[in-house]
mmCIF file of N, CA and C in Angstrom:
data_model
loop_
_atom_site.group_PDB
_atom_site.id
_atom_site.type_symbol
_atom_site.label_atom_id
_atom_site.label_comp_id
_atom_site.label_asym_id
_atom_site.label_seq_id
_atom_site.Cartn_x
_atom_site.Cartn_y
_atom_site.Cartn_z
ATOM 1 N N MET A 1 -8.669 -13.552 14.684
ATOM 2 C CA MET A 1 -8.600 -12.114 14.717
ATOM 3 C C MET A 1 -7.979 -11.609 13.419
ATOM 4 N N ALA A 2 -8.567 -10.595 12.846
ATOM 5 C CA ALA A 2 -8.084 -10.049 11.578
ATOM 6 C C ALA A 2 -6.821 -9.219 11.798
ATOM 7 N N THR A 3 -5.885 -9.362 10.893
ATOM 8 C CA THR A 3 -4.648 -8.597 10.930
ATOM 9 C C THR A 3 -4.633 -7.659 9.731
ATOM 10 N N ALA A 4 -4.206 -6.430 9.950
ATOM 11 C CA ALA A 4 -4.212 -5.432 8.886
ATOM 12 C C ALA A 4 -2.838 -4.797 8.746
ATOM 13 N N ARG A 5 -2.594 -4.248 7.554
ATOM 14 C CA ARG A 5 -1.379 -3.484 7.278
ATOM 15 C C ARG A 5 -1.786 -2.037 7.037
ATOM 16 N N ILE A 6 -1.075 -1.105 7.626
ATOM 17 C CA ILE A 6 -1.305 0.314 7.394
ATOM 18 C C ILE A 6 -0.044 0.861 6.731
ATOM 19 N N PHE A 7 -0.206 1.468 5.550
ATOM 20 C CA PHE A 7 0.949 1.940 4.798
ATOM 21 C C PHE A 7 0.552 3.087 3.883
ATOM 22 N N GLN A 8 1.569 3.758 3.350
ATOM 23 C CA GLN A 8 1.368 4.777 2.337
ATOM 24 C C GLN A 8 1.717 4.165 0.988
ATOM 25 N N ARG A 9 0.922 4.484 -0.003
ATOM 26 C CA ARG A 9 1.168 3.968 -1.353
ATOM 27 C C ARG A 9 2.441 4.612 -1.897
ATOM 28 N N PRO A 10 3.388 3.827 -2.408
ATOM 29 C CA PRO A 10 4.611 4.411 -2.957
ATOM 30 C C PRO A 10 4.344 5.058 -4.317
ATOM 31 N N LYS A 11 5.254 5.898 -4.734
ATOM 32 C CA LYS A 11 5.141 6.560 -6.029
ATOM 33 C C LYS A 11 5.288 5.530 -7.137
ATOM 34 N N ASN A 12 4.483 5.685 -8.160
ATOM 35 C CA ASN A 12 4.549 4.787 -9.304
ATOM 36 C C ASN A 12 5.871 5.006 -10.039
ATOM 37 N N ALA A 13 6.593 3.958 -10.325
ATOM 38 C CA ALA A 13 7.891 4.075 -10.984
ATOM 39 C C ALA A 13 7.756 4.475 -12.446
ATOM 40 N N MET A 14 6.583 4.284 -13.026
ATOM 41 C CA MET A 14 6.401 4.588 -14.439
ATOM 42 C C MET A 14 5.959 6.032 -14.697
ATOM 43 N N GLN A 15 5.664 6.773 -13.653
ATOM 44 C CA GLN A 15 5.204 8.145 -13.825
ATOM 45 C C GLN A 15 5.990 9.055 -12.899
ATOM 46 N N SER A 16 6.077 10.313 -13.293
ATOM 47 C CA SER A 16 6.860 11.248 -12.498
ATOM 48 C C SER A 16 6.051 11.877 -11.375
ATOM 49 N N GLY A 17 4.735 11.849 -11.449
ATOM 50 C CA GLY A 17 3.889 12.500 -10.452
ATOM 51 C C GLY A 17 3.795 11.720 -9.160
ATOM 52 N N ARG A 18 3.371 12.421 -8.100
ATOM 53 C CA ARG A 18 3.215 11.785 -6.794
ATOM 54 C C ARG A 18 1.765 11.866 -6.331
ATOM 55 N N ALA A 19 0.831 11.738 -7.263
ATOM 56 C CA ALA A 19 -0.589 11.822 -6.920
ATOM 57 C C ALA A 19 -0.986 10.644 -6.037
ATOM 58 N N ARG A 20 -1.820 10.904 -5.042
ATOM 59 C CA ARG A 20 -2.382 9.917 -4.116
ATOM 60 C C ARG A 20 -1.330 9.192 -3.284
ATOM 61 N N THR A 21 -0.130 9.747 -3.151
ATOM 62 C CA THR A 21 0.882 9.097 -2.314
ATOM 63 C C THR A 21 0.850 9.615 -0.889
ATOM 64 N N ASP A 22 0.037 10.651 -0.615
ATOM 65 C CA ASP A 22 -0.025 11.173 0.743
ATOM 66 C C ASP A 22 -1.100 10.492 1.578
ATOM 67 N N ALA A 23 -1.983 9.722 0.959
ATOM 68 C CA ALA A 23 -3.042 9.022 1.695
ATOM 69 C C ALA A 23 -2.490 7.736 2.321
ATOM 70 N N TRP A 24 -3.103 7.312 3.411
ATOM 71 C CA TRP A 24 -2.724 6.083 4.101
ATOM 72 C C TRP A 24 -3.757 5.014 3.791
ATOM 73 N N LEU A 25 -3.312 3.795 3.563
ATOM 74 C CA LEU A 25 -4.198 2.685 3.223
ATOM 75 C C LEU A 25 -4.163 1.626 4.314
ATOM 76 N N LEU A 26 -5.299 0.973 4.491
ATOM 77 C CA LEU A 26 -5.405 -0.159 5.407
ATOM 78 C C LEU A 26 -5.860 -1.352 4.585
ATOM 79 N N GLU A 27 -5.038 -2.401 4.563
ATOM 80 C CA GLU A 27 -5.358 -3.649 3.864
ATOM 81 C C GLU A 27 -5.310 -4.791 4.854
ATOM 82 N N PHE A 28 -6.141 -5.780 4.645
ATOM 83 C CA PHE A 28 -6.151 -6.960 5.501
ATOM 84 C C PHE A 28 -5.178 -8.003 4.971
ATOM 85 N N GLU A 29 -4.514 -8.669 5.898
ATOM 86 C CA GLU A 29 -3.628 -9.778 5.539
ATOM 87 C C GLU A 29 -4.485 -10.960 5.099
ATOM 88 N N PRO A 30 -4.023 -11.756 4.141
ATOM 89 C CA PRO A 30 -4.809 -12.924 3.741
ATOM 90 C C PRO A 30 -4.926 -13.931 4.882
ATOM 91 N N ALA A 31 -6.143 -14.409 5.111
ATOM 92 C CA ALA A 31 -6.382 -15.356 6.203
ATOM 93 C C ALA A 31 -6.129 -16.799 5.764
ATOM 94 N N GLU A 32 -6.225 -17.063 4.482
ATOM 95 C CA GLU A 32 -5.982 -18.413 3.985
ATOM 96 C C GLU A 32 -5.243 -18.330 2.658
ATOM 97 N N ALA A 33 -4.570 -19.404 2.308
ATOM 98 C CA ALA A 33 -3.789 -19.442 1.078
ATOM 99 C C ALA A 33 -4.712 -19.546 -0.133
ATOM 100 N N LYS A 34 -4.239 -19.011 -1.249
ATOM 101 C CA LYS A 34 -5.010 -19.115 -2.486
ATOM 102 C C LYS A 34 -4.818 -20.505 -3.073
ATOM 103 N N ARG A 35 -5.841 -20.975 -3.734
ATOM 104 C CA ARG A 35 -5.772 -22.293 -4.374
ATOM 105 C C ARG A 35 -6.336 -22.173 -5.790
ATOM 106 N N PRO A 36 -5.856 -22.975 -6.710
ATOM 107 C CA PRO A 36 -6.341 -22.871 -8.086
ATOM 108 C C PRO A 36 -7.746 -23.454 -8.237
ATOM 109 N N ASP A 37 -8.540 -22.792 -9.048
ATOM 110 C CA ASP A 37 -9.869 -23.278 -9.370
ATOM 111 C C ASP A 37 -9.714 -24.458 -10.332
ATOM 112 N N PRO A 38 -10.390 -25.585 -10.081
ATOM 113 C CA PRO A 38 -10.184 -26.749 -10.936
ATOM 114 C C PRO A 38 -10.659 -26.534 -12.376
ATOM 115 N N LEU A 39 -11.634 -25.673 -12.587
ATOM 116 C CA LEU A 39 -12.165 -25.479 -13.929
ATOM 117 C C LEU A 39 -11.348 -24.476 -14.735
ATOM 118 N N THR A 40 -11.061 -23.312 -14.165
ATOM 119 C CA THR A 40 -10.377 -22.266 -14.924
ATOM 120 C C THR A 40 -8.889 -22.189 -14.637
ATOM 121 N N GLY A 41 -8.459 -22.653 -13.465
ATOM 122 C CA GLY A 41 -7.058 -22.564 -13.099
ATOM 123 C C GLY A 41 -6.691 -21.244 -12.445
ATOM 124 N N TRP A 42 -7.655 -20.336 -12.298
ATOM 125 C CA TRP A 42 -7.386 -19.058 -11.647
ATOM 126 C C TRP A 42 -7.188 -19.275 -10.150
ATOM 127 N N ALA A 43 -6.340 -18.456 -9.548
ATOM 128 C CA ALA A 43 -6.089 -18.555 -8.111
ATOM 129 C C ALA A 43 -7.146 -17.755 -7.358
ATOM 130 N N GLY A 44 -7.643 -18.314 -6.267
ATOM 131 C CA GLY A 44 -8.640 -17.622 -5.466
ATOM 132 C C GLY A 44 -8.778 -18.278 -4.114
ATOM 133 N N SER A 45 -9.548 -17.629 -3.251
ATOM 134 C CA SER A 45 -9.803 -18.172 -1.924
ATOM 135 C C SER A 45 -11.174 -17.700 -1.476
ATOM 136 N N GLY A 46 -11.613 -18.185 -0.340
ATOM 137 C CA GLY A 46 -12.904 -17.796 0.197
ATOM 138 C C GLY A 46 -12.823 -16.580 1.105
ATOM 139 N N ASP A 47 -11.643 -15.997 1.235
ATOM 140 C CA ASP A 47 -11.453 -14.856 2.122
ATOM 141 C C ASP A 47 -11.819 -13.572 1.385
ATOM 142 N N THR A 48 -12.940 -12.950 1.756
ATOM 143 C CA THR A 48 -13.377 -11.735 1.067
ATOM 144 C C THR A 48 -12.752 -10.470 1.645
ATOM 145 N N ARG A 49 -12.157 -10.541 2.836
ATOM 146 C CA ARG A 49 -11.510 -9.349 3.405
ATOM 147 C C ARG A 49 -10.286 -8.943 2.606
ATOM 148 N N GLU A 50 -9.737 -9.861 1.843
ATOM 149 C CA GLU A 50 -8.564 -9.564 1.028
ATOM 150 C C GLU A 50 -8.883 -8.538 -0.066
ATOM 151 N N GLN A 51 -10.149 -8.383 -0.407
ATOM 152 C CA GLN A 51 -10.564 -7.459 -1.457
ATOM 153 C C GLN A 51 -10.790 -6.043 -0.932
ATOM 154 N N VAL A 52 -10.764 -5.857 0.382
ATOM 155 C CA VAL A 52 -11.077 -4.560 0.984
ATOM 156 C C VAL A 52 -9.805 -3.744 1.152
ATOM 157 N N ARG A 53 -9.858 -2.489 0.693
ATOM 158 C CA ARG A 53 -8.760 -1.539 0.867
ATOM 159 C C ARG A 53 -9.380 -0.214 1.284
ATOM 160 N N LEU A 54 -9.066 0.235 2.496
ATOM 161 C CA LEU A 54 -9.639 1.465 3.034
ATOM 162 C C LEU A 54 -8.604 2.577 2.995
ATOM 163 N N GLY A 55 -9.023 3.768 2.590
ATOM 164 C CA GLY A 55 -8.134 4.918 2.527
ATOM 165 C C GLY A 55 -8.420 5.893 3.649
ATOM 166 N N PHE A 56 -7.360 6.505 4.189
ATOM 167 C CA PHE A 56 -7.465 7.464 5.281
ATOM 168 C C PHE A 56 -6.572 8.661 4.974
ATOM 169 N N PRO A 57 -6.961 9.852 5.431
ATOM 170 C CA PRO A 57 -6.137 11.036 5.147
ATOM 171 C C PRO A 57 -4.838 11.074 5.958
ATOM 172 N N THR A 58 -4.843 10.492 7.161
ATOM 173 C CA THR A 58 -3.643 10.509 8.002
ATOM 174 C C THR A 58 -3.409 9.128 8.609
ATOM 175 N N GLN A 59 -2.190 8.941 9.097
ATOM 176 C CA GLN A 59 -1.839 7.685 9.760
ATOM 177 C C GLN A 59 -2.621 7.540 11.058
ATOM 178 N N GLU A 60 -2.830 8.631 11.757
ATOM 179 C CA GLU A 60 -3.553 8.579 13.027
ATOM 180 C C GLU A 60 -4.999 8.147 12.824
ATOM 181 N N ALA A 61 -5.614 8.573 11.719
ATOM 182 C CA ALA A 61 -6.990 8.171 11.433
ATOM 183 C C ALA A 61 -7.067 6.673 11.152
ATOM 184 N N ALA A 62 -6.088 6.135 10.448
ATOM 185 C CA ALA A 62 -6.066 4.700 10.157
ATOM 186 C C ALA A 62 -5.855 3.890 11.436
ATOM 187 N N ILE A 63 -4.973 4.366 12.306
ATOM 188 C CA ILE A 63 -4.726 3.672 13.568
ATOM 189 C C ILE A 63 -5.970 3.720 14.449
ATOM 190 N N ALA A 64 -6.633 4.879 14.494
ATOM 191 C CA ALA A 64 -7.849 5.004 15.303
ATOM 192 C C ALA A 64 -8.933 4.059 14.810
ATOM 193 N N TYR A 65 -9.072 3.902 13.500
ATOM 194 C CA TYR A 65 -10.069 2.974 12.952
ATOM 195 C C TYR A 65 -9.731 1.536 13.348
ATOM 196 N N ALA A 66 -8.458 1.147 13.203
ATOM 197 C CA ALA A 66 -8.059 -0.221 13.529
ATOM 198 C C ALA A 66 -8.279 -0.522 15.015
ATOM 199 N N GLU A 67 -7.963 0.432 15.878
ATOM 200 C CA GLU A 67 -8.166 0.212 17.307
ATOM 201 C C GLU A 67 -9.649 0.168 17.663
ATOM 202 N N ARG A 68 -10.446 1.021 17.007
ATOM 203 C CA ARG A 68 -11.881 1.034 17.286
ATOM 204 C C ARG A 68 -12.546 -0.277 16.859
ATOM 205 N N GLU A 69 -12.078 -0.866 15.763
ATOM 206 C CA GLU A 69 -12.646 -2.119 15.265
ATOM 207 C C GLU A 69 -11.997 -3.346 15.882
ATOM 208 N N GLY A 70 -10.974 -3.168 16.705
ATOM 209 C CA GLY A 70 -10.313 -4.298 17.364
ATOM 210 C C GLY A 70 -9.422 -5.102 16.439
ATOM 211 N N LEU A 71 -8.787 -4.443 15.494
ATOM 212 C CA LEU A 71 -7.916 -5.125 14.536
ATOM 213 C C LEU A 71 -6.471 -5.065 15.009
ATOM 214 N N ALA A 72 -5.767 -6.167 14.878
ATOM 215 C CA ALA A 72 -4.325 -6.158 15.084
ATOM 216 C C ALA A 72 -3.719 -5.579 13.808
ATOM 217 N N PHE A 73 -2.750 -4.682 13.944
ATOM 218 C CA PHE A 73 -2.224 -4.028 12.753
ATOM 219 C C PHE A 73 -0.721 -3.850 12.852
ATOM 220 N N THR A 74 -0.092 -3.706 11.697
ATOM 221 C CA THR A 74 1.313 -3.350 11.598
ATOM 222 C C THR A 74 1.404 -2.124 10.711
ATOM 223 N N ILE A 75 2.314 -1.238 11.055
ATOM 224 C CA ILE A 75 2.521 -0.020 10.274
ATOM 225 C C ILE A 75 3.790 -0.197 9.456
ATOM 226 N N ILE A 76 3.669 -0.011 8.172
ATOM 227 C CA ILE A 76 4.806 -0.107 7.260
ATOM 228 C C ILE A 76 5.215 1.318 6.908
ATOM 229 N N ALA A 77 6.428 1.683 7.235
ATOM 230 C CA ALA A 77 6.905 3.048 7.006
ATOM 231 C C ALA A 77 7.028 3.324 5.512
ATOM 232 N N ALA A 78 6.795 4.571 5.148
ATOM 233 C CA ALA A 78 6.920 4.977 3.752
ATOM 234 C C ALA A 78 8.379 4.929 3.341
ATOM 235 N N PRO A 79 8.664 4.534 2.109
ATOM 236 C CA PRO A 79 10.062 4.499 1.669
ATOM 237 C C PRO A 79 10.647 5.910 1.600
ATOM 238 N N GLU A 80 11.910 6.016 1.920
ATOM 239 C CA GLU A 80 12.596 7.305 1.898
ATOM 240 C C GLU A 80 12.785 7.759 0.453
ATOM 241 N N ARG A 81 12.443 9.015 0.186
ATOM 242 C CA ARG A 81 12.613 9.552 -1.167
ATOM 243 C C ARG A 81 14.054 9.969 -1.362
ATOM 244 N N LYS A 82 14.638 9.506 -2.452
ATOM 245 C CA LYS A 82 16.006 9.886 -2.793
ATOM 246 C C LYS A 82 15.943 10.792 -4.009
ATOM 247 N N LEU A 83 16.481 11.988 -3.869
ATOM 248 C CA LEU A 83 16.504 12.915 -4.981
ATOM 249 C C LEU A 83 17.810 12.758 -5.743
ATOM 250 N N LYS A 84 17.694 12.624 -7.046
ATOM 251 C CA LYS A 84 18.868 12.514 -7.889
ATOM 252 C C LYS A 84 18.980 13.832 -8.649
ATOM 253 N N LEU A 85 19.732 14.754 -8.079
ATOM 254 C CA LEU A 85 19.881 16.065 -8.683
ATOM 255 C C LEU A 85 21.011 16.030 -9.701
ATOM 256 N N GLN A 86 20.684 16.449 -10.898
ATOM 257 C CA GLN A 86 21.701 16.504 -11.930
ATOM 258 C C GLN A 86 21.347 17.618 -12.893
ATOM 259 N N ALA A 87 22.343 18.094 -13.561
ATOM 260 C CA ALA A 87 22.169 19.162 -14.528
ATOM 261 C C ALA A 87 22.502 18.638 -15.919
ATOM 262 N N TYR A 88 22.015 19.325 -16.914
ATOM 263 C CA TYR A 88 22.290 18.923 -18.291
ATOM 264 C C TYR A 88 23.797 19.022 -18.593
ATOM 265 N N ALA A 89 24.480 19.942 -17.932
ATOM 266 C CA ALA A 89 25.910 20.120 -18.167
ATOM 267 C C ALA A 89 26.723 18.916 -17.674
ATOM 268 N N ASP A 90 26.153 18.116 -16.774
ATOM 269 C CA ASP A 90 26.864 16.931 -16.281
ATOM 270 C C ASP A 90 27.089 15.897 -17.374
ATOM 271 N N ASN A 91 26.330 15.952 -18.456
ATOM 272 C CA ASN A 91 26.517 14.997 -19.558
ATOM 273 C C ASN A 91 27.793 15.244 -20.327
ATOM 274 N N PHE A 92 28.417 16.403 -20.165
ATOM 275 C CA PHE A 92 29.595 16.765 -20.952
ATOM 276 C C PHE A 92 30.869 16.838 -20.126
ATOM 277 N N ARG A 93 30.855 16.299 -18.940
ATOM 278 C CA ARG A 93 32.048 16.315 -18.095
ATOM 279 C C ARG A 93 32.840 15.060 -18.261
#
């Protein structure tokens, strides 16, 4: 049975914007371990579900899809946003 993760994409640490962080994603857990290719040395496996990433507008839509398809799933809560409020005058105290 396929296992999936449902989560919200966290904000990119390298950018200040929060674009595409409100969408919910469904990813499949890897079914088998990756192994190195003897010729190139790249890591890979025969599991093609690992390449699938589905986007949903809400958490409820992602859960409804997983239940309709008979997928076991876990929901990963979005990280709590911490605001660091500071003023320019704080540099001179």
